[in-house]
Amino acid sequence: MQLSPDTTVLWWWGPIPVNATIAFTWLVMAVLALGSYLITRRLRDDVSISRWQNLLEILVTALRDQIRSASRQEPGPYLPFIGTLFLFIAAANLFAVVPGYQPPTASLSTTVALAIAVLVAVPLYGVARRGLRAYLAEYLKPTVFMLPFNVMGEITRTVALAVRLYGNMMSGSVIGAILLGIIPFFFPVLLQVLGLITGLVQAYIFAVLAMVYIASAQAAQGDHKQNDTPGD
Amino acid sequence: MQVDWLTVTAQWVNFLILVVLLKRFLYGPIVRAMDRRQQTIEARIADARQKVAQAEQAAAHYQEKARALDEQKTALLAEARAVAAQERAGLVEHARREVESMTQRWRREVEREKAAFQDQLRRELGRLVIATARKALRDLASLELERALTAHFIERLQGLPEEEKHRLSDFGSVTVASSADLVADEREFLVDALTQSLGSGLTVNFEPLPDSALGLMLITPAYTLEWHLERYFEDLGAVLEAALTGAGQEGSGSRVE
């Protein structure tokens, strides 16, 4: 039994092994990008729109609303990053109903990569909004001695984000595999349904947490909320 | 639980690529389309508001116009009523005047007819009276009457003042006009009487007096002495007319008891 799709190497691209994680990520990316392209190439400004456009508009509007409520800011600059996080994780998890598919989010490498993306995005958004000096000054608060703890907080927060997603998705796959061995029929189906809900919830939690981190790093002076993260 | 850093790098790059792809194909177009639709809807709402405002303005305008028309109609109606009343009053007045004028005309006509009738009656009556009187007088004494007239005339002549006698005799000739054809002795008697009263040497001419039934005239260019029966009849006519008029007036006002 494999715990990570990283170990399943599908083919070699020269010296580089293309494992299941990367391959299925490309699949998810292709579906998302191609679907978006097909739907959005014939957009209408009119009041009567196609049902697919309606679906995407509902999706985008919901994302913007969530970003707005989590950050109390206009969602414009954050939508591509946070929205992609949610859509990628949700799509990667939901495709798990397809037989033979291995969710890339069940790989710690993927979740670490996503967490690193958040780790990079937090200071970038902070600097873009408040300027480099004001952002760096946050690490020296309340005293300069807190600098190591603040830096450590950033890193552990990122690691927690990565491990949370990985653990949930991997455990879903592992529990499904174990139950398949004990009760071969019927029960794994229920678990699959539960897995779909869990997948969506994880995508939502990951995206909202990322938004909260970014927003808290941009919080005004004196509104220091590092490490104030809700558990799942 | 392993972390394959090659996969981590690949996934990181994959994720960035996906961000760019979705931004290009999903968020950008969808947000732009929604913004455009929002703008379109806002423009339509603004347009609708403007049209509603225009419609309200137009409605107010037309209501005002309708009210003005109503007022105008009321005013015109009142004016028409006043004119009609005036016209009716004028027509009534005209008709009243016409009736009055017709009444007056009718009254005048009646008066005229009455007067004509009275006149005719008077004439007829006078004529009848005179004819009757004349017939009676003729029957009584036709010749004696002429003689009595001559005697009465001569008596009158003699009774004239001297001044008037002179005026009669100044021209030296007089004309005697008689209704009856005077016989010779009568003429002689008259000439004698005239000569005696007015002086000798007076030329006397005789001529008939056709307009009178019984009459005698002594004519000079300066003076005329006359007597004829028509004078009495004229007086009688006047008395008759007075009596008839008085009787008519009394009759119209009296009551039969």
Coordinates of C-alpha atoms in Angstrom, one line a residue:
Chain A
M1 CA 0.0 0.0 0.0
Q2 CA 1.4 3.3 -1.0
L3 CA 0.9 6.3 1.2
S4 CA 2.0 8.9 -1.4
P5 CA 1.4 9.1 -5.2
D6 CA 4.9 10.5 -5.4
T7 CA 6.3 7.0 -5.4
T8 CA 4.3 5.9 -8.4
V9 CA 6.5 6.9 -11.3
L10 CA 4.5 6.8 -14.5
W11 CA 7.3 7.5 -17.0
W12 CA 10.7 9.1 -17.2
W13 CA 11.1 12.4 -19.0
G14 CA 14.8 12.2 -19.7
P15 CA 16.4 11.9 -16.2
I16 CA 13.3 13.4 -14.5
P17 CA 10.7 10.9 -13.2
V18 CA 7.1 12.0 -13.9
N19 CA 5.2 10.6 -11.0
A20 CA 1.4 10.3 -10.4
T21 CA 1.3 13.5 -8.4
I22 CA 2.7 15.6 -11.2
A23 CA 0.7 13.8 -13.9
F24 CA -2.6 14.1 -12.2
T25 CA -1.9 17.7 -11.3
W26 CA -1.4 18.3 -15.0
L27 CA -4.7 16.6 -15.6
V28 CA -6.5 18.8 -13.1
M29 CA -4.8 21.9 -14.5
A30 CA -5.8 20.9 -18.1
V31 CA -9.4 20.3 -17.1
L32 CA -9.6 23.6 -15.2
A33 CA -7.9 25.7 -17.8
L34 CA -9.6 24.1 -20.8
G35 CA -13.0 24.3 -19.1
S36 CA -12.5 27.9 -18.3
Y37 CA -11.3 28.7 -21.8
L38 CA -14.3 26.9 -23.4
I39 CA -16.8 28.7 -21.2
T40 CA -15.3 32.1 -21.2
R41 CA -14.5 32.4 -24.9
R42 CA -18.2 33.1 -25.5
L43 CA -19.1 35.3 -22.6
R44 CA -22.2 37.6 -22.8
D45 CA -22.8 40.9 -21.0
D46 CA -26.5 40.5 -21.5
V47 CA -28.9 39.5 -18.8
S48 CA -29.5 36.1 -20.5
I49 CA -26.4 34.0 -20.2
S50 CA -25.4 30.3 -20.7
R51 CA -25.7 27.9 -17.7
W52 CA -22.0 27.3 -17.7
Q53 CA -21.3 31.0 -17.6
N54 CA -23.8 31.2 -14.8
L55 CA -22.0 28.5 -12.9
L56 CA -18.6 30.2 -13.2
E57 CA -20.2 33.5 -12.2
I58 CA -21.7 31.9 -9.1
L59 CA -18.3 30.4 -8.3
V60 CA -16.4 33.6 -8.8
T61 CA -18.9 35.7 -6.9
A62 CA -18.8 33.2 -4.0
L63 CA -15.0 33.3 -4.0
R64 CA -15.1 37.1 -4.0
D65 CA -17.6 37.2 -1.2
Q66 CA -15.5 34.8 0.9
I67 CA -12.3 36.7 0.3
R68 CA -14.1 40.0 1.2
S69 CA -15.6 38.5 4.4
A70 CA -12.3 36.9 5.5
S71 CA -10.0 39.9 4.7
R72 CA -12.5 42.8 5.0
Q73 CA -10.8 44.1 1.8
E74 CA -11.7 44.3 -1.8
P75 CA -11.1 40.9 -3.3
G76 CA -9.6 42.1 -6.6
P77 CA -5.8 41.4 -6.0
Y78 CA -6.4 38.2 -4.0
L79 CA -8.9 36.5 -6.2
P80 CA -6.4 34.8 -8.6
F81 CA -4.2 33.4 -5.8
I82 CA -6.9 32.4 -3.3
G83 CA -9.4 31.3 -6.0
T84 CA -6.8 29.1 -7.7
L85 CA -5.9 27.5 -4.4
F86 CA -9.5 26.7 -3.7
L87 CA -10.3 25.5 -7.2
F88 CA -7.2 23.4 -7.6
I89 CA -7.6 21.7 -4.2
A90 CA -11.3 21.2 -4.7
A91 CA -10.9 19.8 -8.2
A92 CA -8.0 17.6 -7.2
N93 CA -10.1 16.2 -4.3
L94 CA -13.4 15.8 -6.2
F95 CA -11.8 13.9 -9.0
A96 CA -11.1 11.2 -6.5
V97 CA -14.5 9.6 -7.5
V98 CA -12.8 8.6 -10.8
P99 CA -11.4 5.1 -10.5
G100 CA -7.7 5.0 -10.8
Y101 CA -7.3 8.6 -10.0
Q102 CA -4.9 9.5 -7.2
P103 CA -5.4 13.0 -5.7
P104 CA -2.3 15.1 -5.9
T105 CA -3.3 16.7 -2.6
A106 CA -2.7 13.3 -0.9
S107 CA 1.0 13.9 -1.6
L108 CA 2.9 15.9 1.1
S109 CA 5.0 17.3 -1.7
T110 CA 2.0 19.0 -3.3
T111 CA 0.7 20.4 0.0
V112 CA 4.2 21.6 0.9
A113 CA 4.4 23.3 -2.5
L114 CA 1.0 25.0 -1.9
A115 CA 2.1 26.0 1.6
I116 CA 5.4 27.4 0.3
A117 CA 3.3 29.4 -2.2
V118 CA 1.3 30.8 0.7
L119 CA 4.5 31.5 2.6
V120 CA 5.8 33.5 -0.4
A121 CA 2.5 35.2 -1.0
V122 CA 2.1 36.5 2.5
P123 CA 5.1 38.8 2.5
L124 CA 4.6 39.7 -1.2
Y125 CA 1.1 40.9 -0.5
G126 CA 2.2 42.6 2.7
V127 CA 5.0 44.5 1.0
A128 CA 2.8 45.4 -2.0
R129 CA 0.2 46.9 0.4
R130 CA 2.2 48.5 3.1
G131 CA 5.7 48.9 1.8
L132 CA 8.9 46.9 2.6
R133 CA 9.9 48.9 5.7
A134 CA 6.5 48.8 7.4
Y135 CA 6.1 45.1 6.7
L136 CA 9.5 44.1 8.1
A137 CA 8.9 46.3 11.1
E138 CA 6.1 43.9 12.1
Y139 CA 8.7 41.2 12.9
L140 CA 10.3 43.4 15.5
K141 CA 7.1 43.9 17.5
P142 CA 6.5 44.1 20.3
T143 CA 10.3 44.1 20.9
V144 CA 13.3 43.2 18.7
F145 CA 13.7 40.1 20.8
M146 CA 10.6 38.7 19.3
L147 CA 12.1 38.5 15.8
P148 CA 13.1 34.8 16.0
F149 CA 9.7 33.8 17.4
N150 CA 7.9 35.8 14.7
V151 CA 10.0 34.2 12.0
M152 CA 9.5 30.8 13.5
G153 CA 5.7 31.4 13.7
E154 CA 5.7 32.1 10.0
I155 CA 7.4 28.9 9.2
T156 CA 5.4 26.7 11.6
R157 CA 2.2 28.2 10.3
T158 CA 3.1 27.2 6.8
V159 CA 4.1 23.7 7.9
A160 CA 0.8 23.3 9.8
L161 CA -1.1 24.4 6.7
A162 CA 0.7 21.8 4.6
V163 CA 0.4 19.0 7.0
R164 CA -3.3 19.7 7.7
L165 CA -4.3 19.3 4.1
Y166 CA -2.0 16.4 3.5
G167 CA -3.1 14.5 6.6
N168 CA -6.8 14.9 5.8
M169 CA -6.5 13.8 2.1
M170 CA -4.0 11.0 2.8
S171 CA -6.1 9.7 5.7
G172 CA -9.2 9.7 3.5
S173 CA -7.4 7.6 0.9
V174 CA -5.8 5.3 3.5
I175 CA -9.0 4.8 5.4
G176 CA -10.8 4.0 2.1
A177 CA -8.1 1.4 1.3
I178 CA -8.3 -0.2 4.8
L179 CA -12.1 -0.4 4.7
L180 CA -11.9 -1.8 1.2
G181 CA -9.9 -4.6 2.7
I182 CA -12.3 -5.2 5.7
I183 CA -15.7 -4.6 4.1
P184 CA -15.3 -4.8 0.4
F185 CA -18.8 -3.7 -0.6
F186 CA -21.1 -0.7 0.1
F187 CA -19.3 0.9 3.0
P188 CA -16.4 2.3 0.9
V189 CA -19.0 4.1 -1.3
L190 CA -20.3 6.0 1.7
L191 CA -16.8 6.8 2.6
Q192 CA -16.2 8.1 -0.9
V193 CA -19.2 10.4 -0.5
L194 CA -17.8 11.6 2.8
G195 CA -14.4 12.0 1.2
L196 CA -16.0 14.4 -1.4
I197 CA -17.4 16.6 1.4
T198 CA -14.1 16.4 3.2
G199 CA -12.3 17.4 0.1
L200 CA -14.4 20.4 -0.4
V201 CA -14.2 21.5 3.2
Q202 CA -10.4 21.1 3.1
A203 CA -10.2 23.2 -0.1
Y204 CA -12.3 25.9 1.6
I205 CA -10.3 25.8 4.9
F206 CA -6.9 25.9 3.0
A207 CA -8.1 28.9 0.9
V208 CA -9.6 30.8 3.8
L209 CA -6.6 30.2 6.1
A210 CA -4.3 31.4 3.3
M211 CA -6.5 34.5 3.0
V212 CA -6.5 35.0 6.8
Y213 CA -2.6 34.8 6.9
I214 CA -2.3 37.3 4.1
A215 CA -4.8 39.6 5.7
S216 CA -3.3 39.3 9.2
A217 CA 0.1 40.1 7.8
Q218 CA -1.4 43.3 6.4
A219 CA -3.2 44.2 9.6
A220 CA -2.7 47.7 10.9
Q221 CA -0.1 48.4 13.5
G222 CA -1.1 47.1 16.9
D223 CA -3.4 44.5 15.4
H224 CA -1.0 41.7 15.6
K225 CA -2.6 38.4 15.0
Q226 CA 0.2 36.0 14.1
N227 CA -0.3 32.4 15.1
D228 CA -3.9 33.1 15.8
T229 CA -5.1 30.4 13.5
P230 CA -8.2 28.3 14.1
G231 CA -7.8 24.5 14.0
D232 CA -9.9 22.2 11.9
Chain B
M1 CA 5.7 10.5 4.8
Q2 CA 8.3 11.8 2.4
V3 CA 8.8 15.1 0.8
D4 CA 10.2 14.8 -2.7
W5 CA 11.6 18.2 -3.3
L6 CA 11.7 17.7 -7.1
T7 CA 8.0 17.1 -7.0
V8 CA 7.6 20.1 -4.6
T9 CA 9.3 22.3 -7.1
A10 CA 7.3 20.9 -10.0
Q11 CA 4.0 21.4 -8.1
W12 CA 5.0 24.9 -7.1
V13 CA 5.6 25.8 -10.7
N14 CA 2.5 24.0 -11.7
F15 CA 0.5 26.0 -9.2
L16 CA 1.9 29.3 -10.5
I17 CA 1.2 28.3 -14.1
L18 CA -2.4 27.4 -13.0
V19 CA -2.7 30.8 -11.3
V20 CA -1.7 32.5 -14.5
L21 CA -3.9 30.3 -16.7
L22 CA -7.0 30.8 -14.5
K23 CA -6.4 34.5 -14.2
R24 CA -6.2 34.6 -18.0
F25 CA -9.1 32.4 -18.8
L26 CA -11.4 32.5 -15.8
Y27 CA -11.2 35.4 -13.3
G28 CA -10.4 38.1 -15.8
P29 CA -13.1 37.4 -18.4
I30 CA -15.8 36.5 -15.8
V31 CA -15.1 39.6 -13.6
R32 CA -15.0 41.8 -16.7
A33 CA -18.3 40.3 -18.0
M34 CA -19.9 40.8 -14.6
D35 CA -18.7 44.3 -14.4
R36 CA -19.9 45.1 -17.8
R37 CA -23.3 43.6 -17.0
Q38 CA -23.4 45.6 -13.8
Q39 CA -22.6 48.7 -15.8
T40 CA -25.3 47.8 -18.3
I41 CA -27.8 47.1 -15.6
E42 CA -26.9 50.4 -13.8
A43 CA -27.2 52.3 -17.1
R44 CA -30.5 50.7 -17.8
I45 CA -31.7 51.5 -14.3
A46 CA -30.5 55.0 -14.7
D47 CA -32.2 55.2 -18.1
A48 CA -35.4 53.7 -16.6
R49 CA -35.3 56.3 -13.8
Q50 CA -34.8 59.0 -16.2
K51 CA -37.7 57.7 -18.3
V52 CA -39.9 57.4 -15.3
A53 CA -39.0 61.0 -14.4
Q54 CA -39.7 62.1 -17.9
A55 CA -43.0 60.1 -17.9
E56 CA -43.9 61.7 -14.5
Q57 CA -43.1 65.1 -15.9
A58 CA -45.1 64.4 -19.0
A59 CA -48.0 63.1 -16.9
A60 CA -47.8 66.2 -14.8
H61 CA -47.7 68.3 -17.9
Y62 CA -50.7 66.6 -19.4
Q63 CA -52.6 66.8 -16.1
E64 CA -51.9 70.5 -16.0
K65 CA -53.0 70.8 -19.6
A66 CA -56.1 68.8 -18.9
R67 CA -56.9 71.0 -16.0
A68 CA -56.3 74.1 -18.1
L69 CA -58.6 72.7 -20.8
D70 CA -61.2 71.9 -18.2
E71 CA -61.0 75.4 -16.8
Q72 CA -61.1 76.7 -20.3
K73 CA -64.1 74.5 -21.1
T74 CA -65.9 75.7 -17.9
A75 CA -65.1 79.3 -18.8
L76 CA -66.3 78.8 -22.4
L77 CA -69.4 77.1 -21.2
A78 CA -70.2 79.9 -18.7
E79 CA -69.5 82.5 -21.4
A80 CA -71.7 80.6 -23.8
R81 CA -74.5 80.4 -21.2
A82 CA -74.2 84.1 -20.6
V83 CA -74.3 84.8 -24.3
A84 CA -77.2 82.5 -24.7
A85 CA -79.0 84.1 -21.8
Q86 CA -78.3 87.5 -23.3
E87 CA -79.4 86.4 -26.7
R88 CA -82.6 85.0 -25.3
A89 CA -83.2 88.2 -23.3
G90 CA -82.6 90.1 -26.5
L91 CA -84.9 87.9 -28.5
V92 CA -87.6 88.1 -25.9
E93 CA -87.2 91.9 -25.8
H94 CA -87.3 92.0 -29.6
A95 CA -90.4 89.8 -29.6
R96 CA -92.0 91.9 -26.9
R97 CA -91.3 95.0 -28.9
E98 CA -92.6 93.5 -32.0
V99 CA -95.8 92.4 -30.3
E100 CA -96.1 95.9 -28.8
S101 CA -95.5 97.5 -32.2
M102 CA -98.0 95.1 -33.7
T103 CA -100.5 95.9 -31.0
Q104 CA -100.0 99.6 -31.5
R105 CA -100.3 99.1 -35.2
W106 CA -103.4 97.1 -34.8
R107 CA -104.8 99.7 -32.4
R108 CA -104.0 102.5 -34.9
E109 CA -105.7 100.4 -37.6
V110 CA -108.7 99.9 -35.4
E111 CA -108.8 103.6 -34.6
R112 CA -108.4 104.5 -38.2
E113 CA -111.2 102.0 -39.2
K114 CA -113.3 103.4 -36.4
A115 CA -112.6 106.9 -37.5
A116 CA -113.4 106.0 -41.2
F117 CA -116.5 104.3 -40.1
Q118 CA -117.6 107.2 -38.0
D119 CA -116.8 109.6 -40.8
Q120 CA -118.7 107.6 -43.3
L121 CA -121.5 107.2 -40.8
R122 CA -121.5 110.9 -40.2
R123 CA -121.5 111.7 -43.9
E124 CA -124.2 109.2 -44.6
L125 CA -126.2 110.5 -41.7
G126 CA -125.7 114.1 -42.7
R127 CA -126.5 113.3 -46.3
L128 CA -129.6 111.5 -45.3
V129 CA -130.7 114.2 -42.9
I130 CA -130.0 116.9 -45.4
A131 CA -131.8 114.9 -48.1
T132 CA -134.7 114.4 -45.8
A133 CA -134.7 118.0 -44.8
R134 CA -134.4 119.1 -48.3
K135 CA -137.2 116.9 -49.5
A136 CA -139.3 118.1 -46.6
L137 CA -138.6 121.7 -47.4
R138 CA -139.2 121.2 -51.1
D139 CA -142.4 119.4 -50.4
L140 CA -143.6 122.0 -48.1
A141 CA -142.9 125.1 -50.2
S142 CA -140.5 125.1 -53.0
L143 CA -141.3 128.4 -54.5
E144 CA -142.2 130.1 -51.2
L145 CA -138.9 128.9 -49.7
E146 CA -136.9 130.7 -52.4
R147 CA -138.9 133.8 -51.9
A148 CA -138.5 133.5 -48.1
L149 CA -134.8 133.1 -48.6
T150 CA -134.7 136.2 -50.8
A151 CA -136.7 138.2 -48.3
H152 CA -134.4 137.0 -45.5
F153 CA -131.3 137.9 -47.5
I154 CA -132.6 141.4 -48.3
E155 CA -133.4 141.8 -44.6
R156 CA -129.9 140.8 -43.7
L157 CA -128.5 143.2 -46.3
Q158 CA -130.4 146.0 -45.0
G159 CA -129.3 145.2 -41.5
L160 CA -125.6 145.5 -42.5
P161 CA -123.6 148.3 -41.1
E162 CA -123.0 151.3 -43.4
E163 CA -119.3 150.6 -43.7
E164 CA -119.9 147.1 -45.1
K165 CA -122.6 148.5 -47.4
H166 CA -120.0 150.9 -48.8
R167 CA -117.6 148.1 -49.4
L168 CA -120.3 146.3 -51.4
S169 CA -121.2 149.3 -53.5
D170 CA -117.6 150.6 -54.1
F171 CA -117.1 148.6 -57.3
G172 CA -120.4 149.6 -58.9
S173 CA -121.4 146.1 -59.8
V174 CA -122.4 143.1 -57.8
T175 CA -123.0 139.5 -58.8
V176 CA -125.9 137.6 -57.4
A177 CA -125.4 133.8 -57.3
S178 CA -128.5 131.8 -56.6
S179 CA -129.1 128.1 -56.2
A180 CA -132.5 128.4 -57.8
D181 CA -133.2 129.8 -61.1
L182 CA -134.7 133.2 -60.2
V183 CA -137.7 134.3 -62.1
A184 CA -138.0 137.8 -63.5
D185 CA -140.1 139.4 -60.8
E186 CA -137.8 138.0 -58.2
R187 CA -134.9 139.4 -60.0
E188 CA -136.6 142.8 -60.2
F189 CA -137.4 142.6 -56.5
L190 CA -133.8 141.8 -55.7
V191 CA -132.5 144.6 -58.0
D192 CA -134.8 147.1 -56.3
A193 CA -133.8 146.0 -52.9
L194 CA -130.1 146.3 -53.7
T195 CA -130.5 149.6 -55.3
Q196 CA -132.4 150.8 -52.3
S197 CA -129.9 149.6 -49.9
L198 CA -126.6 150.2 -51.7
G199 CA -127.5 153.2 -53.9
S200 CA -128.6 153.7 -57.5
G201 CA -126.5 153.0 -60.5
L202 CA -125.5 149.7 -59.4
T203 CA -125.1 147.0 -62.0
V204 CA -126.5 143.6 -60.9
N205 CA -125.5 140.4 -62.6
F206 CA -127.1 137.0 -62.0
E207 CA -125.5 133.6 -62.1
P208 CA -126.3 130.2 -60.8
L209 CA -124.8 128.7 -57.6
P210 CA -124.4 125.0 -58.5
D211 CA -122.7 123.7 -55.3
S212 CA -125.6 124.6 -53.0
A213 CA -129.1 123.1 -52.6
L214 CA -130.5 126.3 -51.3
G215 CA -128.4 129.4 -51.2
L216 CA -127.9 133.0 -52.2
M217 CA -124.6 134.9 -52.6
L218 CA -123.8 138.6 -53.1
I219 CA -120.3 138.8 -54.5
T220 CA -118.0 141.7 -55.1
P221 CA -114.2 141.5 -55.4
A222 CA -113.8 143.0 -51.9
Y223 CA -116.8 141.5 -50.0
T224 CA -119.1 138.5 -50.1
L225 CA -122.4 138.2 -48.4
E226 CA -123.9 134.8 -48.4
W227 CA -126.5 132.5 -47.0
H228 CA -126.9 128.9 -47.9
L229 CA -128.4 125.8 -46.4
E230 CA -125.1 123.8 -46.4
R231 CA -123.9 126.1 -43.6
Y232 CA -126.6 124.8 -41.4
F233 CA -125.9 121.2 -42.5
E234 CA -122.2 121.8 -41.6
D235 CA -123.2 123.0 -38.2
L236 CA -125.5 120.0 -37.9
G237 CA -122.7 117.7 -39.0
A238 CA -120.4 119.1 -36.3
V239 CA -123.1 118.6 -33.7
L240 CA -123.8 115.1 -35.0
E241 CA -120.1 114.2 -34.9
A242 CA -119.7 115.6 -31.4
A243 CA -122.7 113.6 -30.3
L244 CA -121.5 110.4 -31.9
T245 CA -118.0 110.7 -30.6
G246 CA -119.4 111.5 -27.1
A247 CA -121.8 108.5 -27.4
G248 CA -118.9 106.2 -28.5
Q249 CA -116.7 107.3 -25.6
E250 CA -119.6 107.0 -23.2
G251 CA -120.7 103.7 -24.8
S252 CA -117.2 102.2 -24.4
G253 CA -117.1 103.1 -20.7
S254 CA -120.7 102.6 -19.8
R255 CA -122.4 99.5 -18.6
V256 CA -125.8 98.3 -19.7
E257 CA -128.2 98.3 -16.7

